[in-house]
Amino acid sequence: MNYKKYKILYYFIKVLGYIPPHRRKQYGGLLGLMFLSSFLETITVGVIAFFASSVSDPTEVLQSRYIRYVHQYLDEDFLSSPGELIGTLSVLVVVCLIVKHSFVMWQQFWTIRFSGAMEGIFGEKLLNGFLRMPYEWHLTKNSADLIFAIALRKNIASGLLGAILQIIADILVVSFLLVSLLIVQPQVSIIVMVCLGGGAVGIYHVIRNRLDSVASEVLKYRKSLHSLSTKCIQGVKDVKVLGKESYFANDFLSGAFRLARLSGTQNVLGGAPVAVLEIIGFIMLTSSICAMMLFMDYSTASVSGTITLLAVTAWRILPAVNRLLQKFASFRNSLPNIELLFGYFREIELDQNRTIGKSDTDQKEIIKFDKELQLKDIGFAYANGTKVLNSINLSIPMGTTVGIIGTSGAGKSTLVDILTGLLKPSKGSILIDEIEITKHNTDSWMHSIGYVSQSPYISDATLAENIAFGVGHSKIDRANIRECCQMAAIEFLEDLPDDIDTEIGERGVRLSGGQRQRVAIARALYNKPSIMIFDEATSSLDVKNEKAIMETIYGLKGSQTMIIVAHRLTTLEKCDLIVWLEKGEIKMQGDVEQVINAYDQMQRKSA
């Protein structure tokens, strides 16, 4: 299929393939409700038109074939006078309106509820997909773009599925009304079809390409403004220190003005069909009157009845056709967003097909660290070919404290990412008690690791929720929280107003740098890991705080296997083993004092 020509159908089929089977049945049920709603709309319009004709000329209506049908099947005395006719039709109009609007509100309730569920389903699909993508993939992406993409989920729920429902509903309304008009007044209905149909198709073709172009530009500027806002807010400290508030504010304003102009154009293009079709509708109405009076030799009463029917039909058809064009325009506006989302879906599916394969049916392996961790001939290169590690061989007995040193770019952080399972080695293997780490036991291995980074993420939540990160509030082991706080030497609990239930602010703004690191250590200890990894966990601290944190870390020595990456040699003096990385290879490993002295001499020569 040439999807560029039939984009609505193409993406509609793709979306249906993504949603669960029971949700597809719900969608089919909503389509059925749309059909009934359109049928009720047609009946209501017919009753209103008949009521208007009766008020205009009740005597002629009493002699019409419709009233004869009533007399034939009910009672000759029923609807025998103008008063009875108008009174009965008045009640019937009110009943039809009540039934129709009640049904429409009920149908809209379920439609909106369904759209909300779809937003949740596709938002979860994106978030879950992003979180399961390889860590190396995340290194190539802008986090602001991923957050922006998740926010676009409404374009699938309302912009596509909801739009399709509305388009089908309006097509049904227009079809029912035109068929009814065709039965009552064939000649007049042909005029309506030609005028409205030709006008709608013409307008759509004129604005379609321009809408696509403007929508792509709007998406580009919205992404740019979102990225700029995220960068400024997350880096507010640097922005203020460097005095760049005006620069970023002006940059934002420039993009916002351009987006405003594009949005104005988008709005005009989307609203143009309404004005044009209203003009076409009025021309159609006046032309029909002139044609019936001058060329068709209609009586005044016939013209009155026909025009009443035509006016009431147009009263319902014109808004429906307007909505149709607006939904088509809305879809064209949402199309770049939908294409962006499906681009991410394709990346997620490609990764799942490549890395998971048949693992869904394979039994997951449980791995335990009781004896020794071994790295055998480990090498790593990024997808662009940049080599970072080459032939790393290392043995770490359980209970050992290992320090890793090296200049910037030596591969320390990459080695840590491989140890934690975030990155997969390009060659070589990691063995835990002679069991190789594979895709079937990586999750088990990662769950046995406690990791503390240089800049740990602290969420806007309580101290307890930050330590038991990713655990529901009701499931937090509070006794374990206090034990971890004690092990991490969190001595500032008594200064917190609500103890472990104190809100510590986004990124831990209510804590000092040293306190944040202690929270990160307590978090790493919460799941009772077999091995602790400290990736330059003290490099952002002053000497005093670094010394205090290192005392806390070394307080765990003996009870934990620890790997400590540090840039200050003095912080590694209590390690059992030192590994010196240089240009992606182990330059030296062994006795602490010997390796530190050699590394120190190298630094002095470089200086």
Coordinates of C-alpha atoms in Angstrom, one line a residue:
M1 CA 0.0 0.0 0.0
N2 CA 1.2 3.5 -0.8
Y3 CA 0.8 4.7 2.8
K4 CA 1.8 8.3 1.8
K5 CA -1.4 8.5 -0.2
Y6 CA -3.6 6.7 2.4
K7 CA -2.0 7.8 5.6
I8 CA -5.2 7.8 7.7
L9 CA -6.0 4.2 6.8
Y10 CA -2.4 3.1 7.1
Y11 CA -1.9 4.5 10.6
F12 CA -5.4 3.5 11.7
I13 CA -4.7 -0.2 10.8
K14 CA -1.3 0.1 12.6
V15 CA -2.9 1.5 15.7
L16 CA -5.5 -1.3 15.8
G17 CA -2.7 -3.8 15.7
Y18 CA -1.2 -2.3 18.8
I19 CA -4.3 -2.2 21.1
P20 CA -5.5 -5.2 23.0
P21 CA -8.2 -7.4 21.5
H22 CA -10.8 -6.5 24.1
R23 CA -10.2 -2.8 23.3
R24 CA -10.7 -3.4 19.6
K25 CA -14.1 -4.9 20.5
Q26 CA -14.9 -1.8 22.6
Y27 CA -13.9 0.3 19.6
G28 CA -16.3 -1.7 17.4
G29 CA -19.0 -1.1 20.0
L30 CA -18.4 2.6 19.8
L31 CA -18.8 2.4 16.0
G32 CA -22.2 0.8 16.6
L33 CA -23.2 3.6 19.0
M34 CA -22.2 6.1 16.3
F35 CA -24.5 4.3 13.8
L36 CA -27.4 4.5 16.2
S37 CA -26.6 8.1 17.1
S38 CA -26.7 9.0 13.4
F39 CA -30.0 7.1 12.9
L40 CA -31.6 9.0 15.8
E41 CA -30.2 12.3 14.3
T42 CA -31.9 11.6 11.0
I43 CA -35.2 10.7 12.7
T44 CA -35.1 13.9 14.8
V45 CA -34.4 16.1 11.7
G46 CA -37.2 14.5 9.8
V47 CA -39.7 15.0 12.7
I48 CA -38.5 18.7 13.1
A49 CA -38.9 19.3 9.3
F50 CA -42.4 17.7 9.4
F51 CA -43.3 19.8 12.4
A52 CA -42.2 23.0 10.7
S53 CA -44.2 22.1 7.6
S54 CA -47.3 21.4 9.7
V55 CA -47.0 24.8 11.4
S56 CA -46.6 26.4 8.0
D57 CA -49.6 24.7 6.3
P58 CA -51.4 22.2 8.6
T59 CA -54.3 21.6 6.2
E60 CA -52.1 20.4 3.3
V61 CA -50.0 18.2 5.7
L62 CA -53.3 16.6 6.9
Q63 CA -54.0 15.6 3.3
S64 CA -50.5 14.2 2.7
R65 CA -49.7 10.5 2.2
Y66 CA -47.8 10.4 5.5
I67 CA -51.0 11.2 7.5
R68 CA -53.0 8.7 5.4
Y69 CA -50.5 6.0 6.4
V70 CA -51.1 6.9 10.1
H71 CA -54.9 6.7 9.5
Q72 CA -54.5 3.4 7.8
Y73 CA -52.6 1.7 10.6
L74 CA -54.0 3.5 13.6
D75 CA -57.3 5.3 13.8
E76 CA -59.2 7.5 11.3
D77 CA -60.0 10.0 14.0
F78 CA -56.3 10.3 15.1
L79 CA -54.6 13.5 13.8
S80 CA -57.8 14.7 12.1
S81 CA -57.5 18.4 13.0
P82 CA -54.6 20.9 12.8
G83 CA -54.6 21.3 16.6
E84 CA -54.1 17.6 17.1
L85 CA -51.5 17.4 14.4
I86 CA -49.4 20.3 15.8
G87 CA -49.8 19.2 19.5
T88 CA -48.8 15.6 18.7
L89 CA -45.8 16.7 16.6
S90 CA -44.8 19.1 19.4
V91 CA -44.6 16.3 21.9
L92 CA -42.9 14.0 19.4
V93 CA -40.2 16.7 18.7
V94 CA -39.5 17.1 22.4
V95 CA -39.3 13.3 22.9
C96 CA -37.0 12.8 20.0
L97 CA -34.7 15.6 21.1
I98 CA -34.5 14.2 24.7
V99 CA -33.8 10.7 23.5
K100 CA -31.3 11.8 20.9
H101 CA -29.3 14.1 23.2
S102 CA -29.4 11.6 26.1
F103 CA -28.0 8.9 23.8
V104 CA -25.4 11.3 22.3
M105 CA -24.2 12.2 25.8
W106 CA -24.0 8.6 26.8
Q107 CA -22.1 7.8 23.6
Q108 CA -19.7 10.7 24.2
F109 CA -19.0 9.6 27.8
W110 CA -17.8 6.2 26.5
T111 CA -15.9 7.7 23.7
I112 CA -14.0 10.0 26.0
R113 CA -13.4 7.2 28.4
F114 CA -12.1 5.0 25.6
S115 CA -9.8 7.8 24.4
G116 CA -8.4 8.3 27.9
A117 CA -7.7 4.5 28.1
M118 CA -5.9 4.7 24.8
E119 CA -3.8 7.6 26.0
G120 CA -2.8 5.4 29.0
I121 CA -2.1 2.3 26.9
F122 CA 0.1 4.1 24.3
G123 CA 1.8 6.3 27.0
E124 CA 2.7 3.1 28.9
K125 CA 3.8 1.4 25.7
L126 CA 6.2 4.3 24.9
L127 CA 7.5 4.7 28.5
N128 CA 8.0 0.9 28.9
G129 CA 9.6 0.7 25.5
F130 CA 12.0 3.5 26.3
L131 CA 13.0 2.1 29.6
R132 CA 13.7 -1.3 28.1
M133 CA 15.8 0.1 25.2
P134 CA 19.6 -0.6 25.6
Y135 CA 21.5 2.0 27.7
E136 CA 23.7 2.7 24.6
W137 CA 20.5 3.8 22.7
H138 CA 19.7 6.3 25.4
L139 CA 23.2 7.8 25.1
T140 CA 22.3 8.8 21.5
K141 CA 18.9 10.4 22.4
N142 CA 17.9 13.7 24.0
S143 CA 15.9 13.0 27.1
A144 CA 13.7 16.1 26.5
D145 CA 12.7 14.6 23.1
L146 CA 11.7 11.3 24.7
I147 CA 9.6 13.1 27.4
F148 CA 8.0 15.2 24.6
A149 CA 7.2 12.0 22.6
I150 CA 5.3 10.5 25.6
A151 CA 3.3 13.8 25.9
L152 CA 2.2 13.3 22.3
R153 CA 0.3 10.1 23.1
K154 CA -3.0 12.1 22.8
N155 CA -2.4 12.5 19.1
I156 CA -3.0 8.7 18.7
A157 CA -5.9 8.5 21.2
S158 CA -7.8 11.6 20.2
G159 CA -6.0 12.7 17.0
L160 CA -6.4 9.4 15.3
L161 CA -8.8 6.9 17.0
G162 CA -11.1 9.7 18.2
A163 CA -10.9 11.5 14.9
I164 CA -11.8 8.3 13.0
L165 CA -14.9 7.8 15.2
Q166 CA -16.0 11.4 14.7
I167 CA -15.4 11.1 10.9
I168 CA -17.4 7.9 10.7
A169 CA -20.2 9.5 12.8
D170 CA -20.4 12.6 10.6
I171 CA -20.3 10.5 7.4
L172 CA -23.2 8.4 8.7
V173 CA -25.2 11.6 9.6
V174 CA -24.6 13.2 6.2
S175 CA -25.4 9.9 4.4
F176 CA -28.6 9.3 6.4
L177 CA -29.8 12.8 5.9
L178 CA -28.9 12.9 2.2
V179 CA -30.6 9.5 1.6
S180 CA -33.7 10.8 3.4
L181 CA -33.7 14.0 1.3
L182 CA -33.1 11.9 -1.9
I183 CA -36.3 9.9 -1.1
V184 CA -38.4 13.0 -0.4
Q185 CA -37.0 15.4 -3.0
P186 CA -34.6 13.7 -5.5
Q187 CA -34.0 16.8 -7.6
V188 CA -33.2 19.0 -4.7
S189 CA -31.0 16.4 -3.0
I190 CA -28.8 16.2 -6.1
I191 CA -28.2 19.9 -5.9
V192 CA -27.2 19.5 -2.2
M193 CA -24.9 16.6 -2.9
V194 CA -23.1 18.4 -5.8
C195 CA -22.7 21.7 -3.9
L196 CA -21.7 20.3 -0.5
G197 CA -19.7 17.3 -1.8
G198 CA -17.9 19.2 -4.5
G199 CA -17.2 22.1 -2.1
A200 CA -15.9 19.9 0.6
V201 CA -13.6 17.9 -1.7
G202 CA -12.3 21.0 -3.3
I203 CA -11.5 22.7 0.0
Y204 CA -9.8 19.6 1.3
H205 CA -7.5 19.2 -1.7
V206 CA -6.6 22.9 -1.7
I207 CA -5.5 23.1 2.0
R208 CA -4.2 19.5 2.4
N209 CA -0.6 20.0 1.3
R210 CA -0.3 23.4 3.0
L211 CA -1.6 21.8 6.3
D212 CA 1.1 19.1 6.1
S213 CA 3.8 21.6 5.6
V214 CA 2.7 23.9 8.4
A215 CA 2.1 20.9 10.8
S216 CA 5.7 19.7 10.3
E217 CA 7.0 23.2 11.1
V218 CA 4.8 23.4 14.2
L219 CA 6.1 20.1 15.5
K220 CA 9.7 21.2 14.9
Y221 CA 9.2 24.5 16.9
R222 CA 7.3 22.8 19.7
K223 CA 10.1 20.2 20.1
S224 CA 12.6 23.0 20.1
L225 CA 10.8 25.0 22.8
H226 CA 10.3 21.9 24.9
S227 CA 14.0 21.1 24.7
L228 CA 15.0 24.6 25.4
S229 CA 12.7 24.8 28.5
T230 CA 14.0 21.5 29.8
K231 CA 17.6 22.5 29.4
C232 CA 17.1 25.8 31.2
I233 CA 15.1 24.4 34.1
Q234 CA 17.4 21.5 34.6
G235 CA 20.5 23.7 34.3
V236 CA 19.1 26.7 36.2
K237 CA 22.2 26.9 38.4
D238 CA 24.5 27.3 35.5
V239 CA 22.1 29.7 33.7
K240 CA 22.1 32.0 36.7
V241 CA 25.8 31.8 37.5
L242 CA 26.7 32.6 33.9
G243 CA 24.1 35.3 33.7
K244 CA 22.4 33.7 30.6
E245 CA 18.8 34.3 31.6
S246 CA 18.2 36.9 28.9
Y247 CA 19.8 34.8 26.2
F248 CA 17.7 31.8 26.8
A249 CA 14.5 33.9 27.4
N250 CA 15.0 35.8 24.1
D251 CA 15.8 32.5 22.3
F252 CA 12.5 31.1 23.7
L253 CA 10.6 34.2 22.7
S254 CA 11.9 34.1 19.1
G255 CA 10.8 30.5 18.7
A256 CA 7.4 31.2 20.4
F257 CA 6.7 34.1 18.0
R258 CA 7.5 31.8 15.0
L259 CA 5.3 29.1 16.5
A260 CA 2.5 31.6 17.1
R261 CA 2.6 32.7 13.4
L262 CA 2.5 29.0 12.3
S263 CA -0.3 28.2 14.7
G264 CA -2.3 31.2 13.4
T265 CA -1.9 29.9 9.8
Q266 CA -2.8 26.4 11.0
N267 CA -5.9 27.8 12.7
V268 CA -7.0 29.7 9.6
L269 CA -6.5 26.7 7.3
G270 CA -8.5 24.6 9.7
G271 CA -11.3 27.1 10.1
A272 CA -11.6 28.1 6.4
P273 CA -13.9 25.2 5.4
V274 CA -16.5 26.4 7.9
A275 CA -16.8 29.9 6.3
V276 CA -16.7 28.5 2.7
L277 CA -19.3 25.8 3.4
E278 CA -21.6 28.3 5.0
I279 CA -21.5 30.5 1.9
I280 CA -22.0 27.4 -0.3
G281 CA -25.0 26.3 1.9
F282 CA -26.6 29.7 1.6
I283 CA -26.1 29.7 -2.2
M284 CA -27.5 26.2 -2.3
L285 CA -30.6 27.3 -0.4
T286 CA -31.4 30.4 -2.4
S287 CA -30.7 28.5 -5.7
S288 CA -33.1 25.8 -4.7
I289 CA -35.8 28.3 -4.0
C290 CA -35.3 30.1 -7.3
A291 CA -35.2 26.8 -9.3
M292 CA -38.4 25.5 -7.7
M293 CA -40.3 28.8 -8.2
L294 CA -39.0 29.6 -11.7
F295 CA -38.3 26.3 -13.4
M296 CA -40.1 23.5 -11.6
D297 CA -43.5 25.1 -11.2
Y298 CA -43.9 24.2 -7.5
S299 CA -46.7 25.6 -5.5
T300 CA -46.0 28.0 -2.6
A301 CA -46.9 25.3 -0.1
S302 CA -44.7 22.7 -1.7
V303 CA -41.8 25.2 -1.9
S304 CA -42.4 26.0 1.8
G305 CA -42.3 22.4 2.8
T306 CA -39.3 21.5 0.7
I307 CA -37.3 24.5 1.8
T308 CA -38.2 23.7 5.5
L309 CA -36.9 20.2 4.9
L310 CA -33.8 21.5 3.1
A311 CA -33.1 24.2 5.8
V312 CA -33.4 21.7 8.6
T313 CA -31.3 19.2 6.7
A314 CA -28.7 21.8 6.0
W315 CA -28.8 22.8 9.7
R316 CA -27.5 19.3 10.6
I317 CA -25.5 18.5 7.4
L318 CA -23.4 21.7 7.3
P319 CA -22.0 21.3 10.9
A320 CA -21.3 17.6 10.1
V321 CA -19.5 18.4 6.9
N322 CA -17.6 21.2 8.8
R323 CA -16.6 18.7 11.5
L324 CA -15.5 16.3 8.8
L325 CA -13.2 18.8 7.2
Q326 CA -11.9 20.0 10.6
K327 CA -11.2 16.4 11.6
F328 CA -9.3 15.8 8.4
A329 CA -7.4 19.0 9.0
S330 CA -6.8 18.0 12.6
F331 CA -5.4 14.7 11.4
R332 CA -3.1 16.4 9.0
N333 CA -1.9 18.6 11.8
S334 CA -1.3 15.6 14.0
L335 CA 0.3 13.5 11.3
P336 CA 3.9 14.6 12.0
N337 CA 3.4 13.8 15.7
I338 CA 1.9 10.4 14.8
E339 CA 4.8 9.6 12.4
L340 CA 7.3 10.6 15.1
L341 CA 5.7 8.2 17.6
F342 CA 5.6 5.4 15.1
G343 CA 9.2 6.0 14.4
Y344 CA 9.9 5.3 18.1
F345 CA 7.6 2.2 18.0
R346 CA 9.6 0.8 15.1
E347 CA 12.9 1.3 17.0
I348 CA 11.4 -0.4 20.1
E349 CA 10.1 -3.3 18.0
L350 CA 13.4 -3.7 16.1
D351 CA 15.3 -3.9 19.4
Q352 CA 12.9 -6.4 20.8
N353 CA 13.1 -8.6 17.8
R354 CA 16.9 -8.4 17.8
T355 CA 17.7 -8.8 21.4
I356 CA 14.8 -10.7 22.9
G357 CA 14.0 -13.3 20.2
K358 CA 12.6 -16.3 21.9
S359 CA 13.6 -15.3 25.4
D360 CA 9.9 -14.8 26.4
T361 CA 9.6 -18.6 26.3
D362 CA 13.0 -19.3 27.9
Q363 CA 13.3 -19.8 31.6
K364 CA 15.0 -16.9 33.3
E365 CA 18.2 -17.9 35.1
I366 CA 18.9 -16.9 38.7
I367 CA 22.5 -15.9 39.4
K368 CA 24.2 -15.6 42.8
F369 CA 27.6 -14.2 43.6
D370 CA 29.3 -16.3 46.3
K371 CA 32.9 -16.8 45.1
E372 CA 34.4 -14.8 42.3
L373 CA 33.6 -12.2 39.6
Q374 CA 35.7 -12.6 36.5
L375 CA 36.2 -10.4 33.4
K376 CA 37.7 -12.4 30.5
D377 CA 39.0 -10.6 27.5
I378 CA 36.4 -7.8 27.7
G379 CA 36.3 -5.3 24.8
F380 CA 33.8 -2.6 24.0
A381 CA 33.2 -0.3 21.0
Y382 CA 30.3 2.0 20.3
A383 CA 28.1 1.6 17.3
N384 CA 30.0 4.3 15.5
G385 CA 33.2 2.2 15.8
T386 CA 34.8 4.1 18.6
K387 CA 36.8 1.6 20.7
V388 CA 36.8 2.2 24.5
L389 CA 38.0 -1.0 26.1
N390 CA 40.3 -3.7 24.8
S391 CA 41.2 -7.1 26.4
I392 CA 40.3 -6.4 30.0
N393 CA 41.0 -9.4 32.3
L394 CA 40.2 -9.1 36.0
S395 CA 39.3 -11.4 38.9
I396 CA 37.5 -10.0 42.0
P397 CA 37.0 -12.5 44.8
M398 CA 33.9 -12.0 47.0
G399 CA 34.4 -9.6 49.8
T400 CA 37.2 -7.8 48.0
T401 CA 37.4 -4.0 47.8
V402 CA 38.7 -3.0 44.4
G403 CA 39.8 0.5 43.4
I404 CA 39.8 1.7 39.7
I405 CA 41.9 4.7 38.7
G406 CA 42.8 6.2 35.3
T407 CA 42.9 9.4 33.4
S408 CA 39.9 11.0 31.8
G409 CA 38.8 8.8 28.8
A410 CA 40.6 5.7 30.0
G411 CA 37.3 3.7 30.0
K412 CA 36.5 3.6 33.8
S413 CA 32.8 4.6 33.5
T414 CA 32.4 2.3 30.5
L415 CA 33.9 -0.6 32.4
V416 CA 31.4 0.1 35.3
D417 CA 28.5 0.3 32.9
I418 CA 29.5 -3.2 31.5
L419 CA 29.8 -4.5 35.1
T420 CA 26.3 -3.3 35.9
G421 CA 24.8 -4.8 32.8
L422 CA 23.9 -1.4 31.3
L423 CA 26.3 -2.0 28.3
K424 CA 27.0 -5.3 26.7
P425 CA 30.6 -6.1 25.9
S426 CA 31.5 -6.2 22.2
K427 CA 33.7 -9.2 22.9
G428 CA 34.6 -11.3 25.9
S429 CA 32.5 -12.5 28.8
I430 CA 31.7 -11.8 32.5
L431 CA 31.5 -14.8 34.8
I432 CA 29.9 -15.0 38.2
D433 CA 31.1 -18.1 40.0
E434 CA 31.9 -19.6 36.5
I435 CA 28.4 -18.7 35.2
E436 CA 28.5 -16.4 32.2
I437 CA 26.3 -13.3 32.2
T438 CA 23.8 -13.6 29.3
K439 CA 20.5 -12.0 28.3
H440 CA 18.7 -14.7 30.4
N441 CA 20.4 -13.8 33.7
T442 CA 21.3 -10.1 33.2
D443 CA 18.2 -9.0 35.2
S444 CA 19.1 -11.3 38.1
W445 CA 22.7 -10.0 38.1
M446 CA 21.6 -6.3 38.0
H447 CA 19.2 -6.9 41.0
S448 CA 22.2 -8.1 43.0
I449 CA 24.1 -4.8 42.4
G450 CA 24.1 -1.7 44.5
Y451 CA 25.1 1.3 42.4
V452 CA 26.1 4.8 43.5
S453 CA 26.9 7.4 40.8
Q454 CA 28.6 10.8 40.9
S455 CA 25.2 12.6 40.6
P456 CA 22.5 10.2 41.9
Y457 CA 18.9 10.9 40.9
I458 CA 16.8 12.2 43.8
S459 CA 13.1 12.4 43.2
D460 CA 10.7 15.0 44.6
A461 CA 9.5 12.5 47.3
T462 CA 10.1 11.5 50.9
L463 CA 13.5 10.2 52.2
A464 CA 11.9 6.8 52.6
E465 CA 10.6 6.8 49.0
N466 CA 13.9 7.8 47.7
I467 CA 15.8 5.0 49.5
A468 CA 13.2 2.4 48.5
F469 CA 13.2 3.7 45.0
G470 CA 10.5 2.1 42.7
V471 CA 8.7 0.5 45.7
G472 CA 5.0 1.4 46.3
H473 CA 4.5 3.5 49.5
S474 CA 2.5 0.8 51.2
K475 CA 5.1 -1.8 50.5
I476 CA 8.2 0.0 51.8
D477 CA 10.0 -1.9 54.5
R478 CA 10.5 0.8 57.1
A479 CA 12.7 -1.3 59.3
N480 CA 15.0 -1.9 56.3
I481 CA 15.0 1.8 55.6
R482 CA 16.3 2.6 59.1
E483 CA 18.9 -0.1 58.9
C484 CA 20.1 1.3 55.5
C485 CA 20.2 4.8 57.0
Q486 CA 22.4 3.5 59.8
M487 CA 24.7 1.7 57.5
A488 CA 25.0 4.8 55.2
A489 CA 25.7 6.9 58.3
I490 CA 22.7 9.2 57.7
E491 CA 23.0 11.1 61.0
F492 CA 20.7 14.0 59.9
L493 CA 17.4 12.2 60.5
E494 CA 16.9 14.0 63.8
D495 CA 17.1 17.3 61.9
L496 CA 14.3 16.3 59.5
P497 CA 10.8 17.5 60.7
D498 CA 9.0 14.2 59.7
D499 CA 11.9 11.8 60.1
I500 CA 12.1 9.4 57.1
D501 CA 8.8 10.7 55.8
T502 CA 10.2 14.2 55.2
E503 CA 9.9 15.6 51.6
I504 CA 13.5 16.3 50.5
G505 CA 12.6 18.2 47.3
E506 CA 13.3 17.7 43.6
R507 CA 16.9 16.5 43.0
G508 CA 17.3 16.7 46.8
V509 CA 17.5 20.5 46.9
R510 CA 16.8 20.4 50.7
L511 CA 19.9 18.3 51.3
S512 CA 23.7 19.0 51.0
G513 CA 25.8 17.2 48.5
G514 CA 27.2 14.8 51.1
Q515 CA 23.7 14.1 52.4
R516 CA 22.5 13.3 48.9
Q517 CA 25.4 10.8 48.5
R518 CA 24.5 9.1 51.8
V519 CA 20.9 8.8 50.5
A520 CA 22.2 7.2 47.4
I521 CA 24.3 4.7 49.4
A522 CA 21.3 3.8 51.5
R523 CA 19.3 3.3 48.3
A524 CA 22.0 1.0 47.0
L525 CA 21.9 -1.0 50.2
Y526 CA 18.1 -1.3 50.4
N527 CA 17.9 -4.4 48.2
K528 CA 20.7 -6.1 50.1
P529 CA 23.1 -6.3 47.1
S530 CA 25.9 -8.8 46.7
I531 CA 28.3 -6.2 45.3
M532 CA 28.5 -2.4 45.6
I533 CA 29.8 -0.1 42.8
F534 CA 30.8 3.5 43.5
D535 CA 31.3 5.3 40.2
E536 CA 33.2 8.5 41.3
A537 CA 30.6 8.8 44.0
T538 CA 32.7 11.5 45.9
S539 CA 34.2 13.5 43.0
S540 CA 31.7 16.3 43.2
L541 CA 32.3 16.8 47.0
D542 CA 34.7 18.9 48.9
V543 CA 37.6 17.2 50.7
K544 CA 35.8 17.2 54.1
N545 CA 32.6 15.6 52.8
E546 CA 34.6 13.2 50.6
K547 CA 36.5 12.0 53.6
A548 CA 33.3 11.5 55.5
I549 CA 31.6 9.6 52.7
M550 CA 34.7 7.4 52.1
E551 CA 34.7 6.5 55.8
T552 CA 31.1 5.5 55.4
I553 CA 32.0 3.4 52.3
Y554 CA 34.9 1.7 54.0
G555 CA 32.7 1.0 57.0
L556 CA 31.0 -1.5 54.7
K557 CA 34.3 -3.3 53.9
G558 CA 34.3 -6.9 54.7
S559 CA 30.5 -7.2 54.6
Q560 CA 30.3 -6.2 50.9
T561 CA 32.3 -6.7 47.7
M562 CA 33.0 -3.2 46.5
I563 CA 34.3 -1.6 43.3
I564 CA 35.3 2.0 43.8
V565 CA 36.1 4.3 40.9
A566 CA 37.8 7.5 42.1
H567 CA 39.9 10.4 40.8
R568 CA 41.7 11.1 44.1
L569 CA 44.4 8.5 45.0
T570 CA 44.0 9.2 48.7
T571 CA 40.4 7.8 48.6
L572 CA 41.6 4.4 47.5
E573 CA 44.4 3.7 50.1
K574 CA 42.2 1.2 52.0
C575 CA 41.4 -0.9 49.0
D576 CA 42.5 -4.5 48.7
L577 CA 43.4 -4.2 45.0
I578 CA 44.0 -1.3 42.6
V579 CA 43.4 -1.5 38.8
W580 CA 45.0 1.2 36.7
L581 CA 43.2 1.7 33.3
E582 CA 44.9 3.6 30.5
K583 CA 43.5 3.9 27.0
G584 CA 41.0 1.2 27.4
E585 CA 43.5 -1.4 28.8
I586 CA 44.8 -2.5 32.2
K587 CA 48.2 -0.8 32.5
M588 CA 48.8 -2.2 36.0
Q589 CA 47.0 -4.0 38.8
G590 CA 47.9 -5.4 42.2
D591 CA 49.3 -4.0 45.4
V592 CA 47.7 -0.7 46.4
E593 CA 50.8 1.1 47.4
Q594 CA 52.8 0.0 44.3
V595 CA 50.1 0.9 41.8
I596 CA 49.3 4.3 43.5
N597 CA 53.0 5.2 43.5
A598 CA 53.4 4.3 39.8
Y599 CA 50.3 6.2 38.9
D600 CA 51.4 9.2 40.9
Q601 CA 54.8 9.3 39.2
M602 CA 53.1 9.2 35.8
Q603 CA 50.9 12.1 36.7
R604 CA 53.9 14.1 37.9
K605 CA 55.7 13.5 34.6
S606 CA 52.7 14.5 32.6
A607 CA 52.4 17.7 34.7

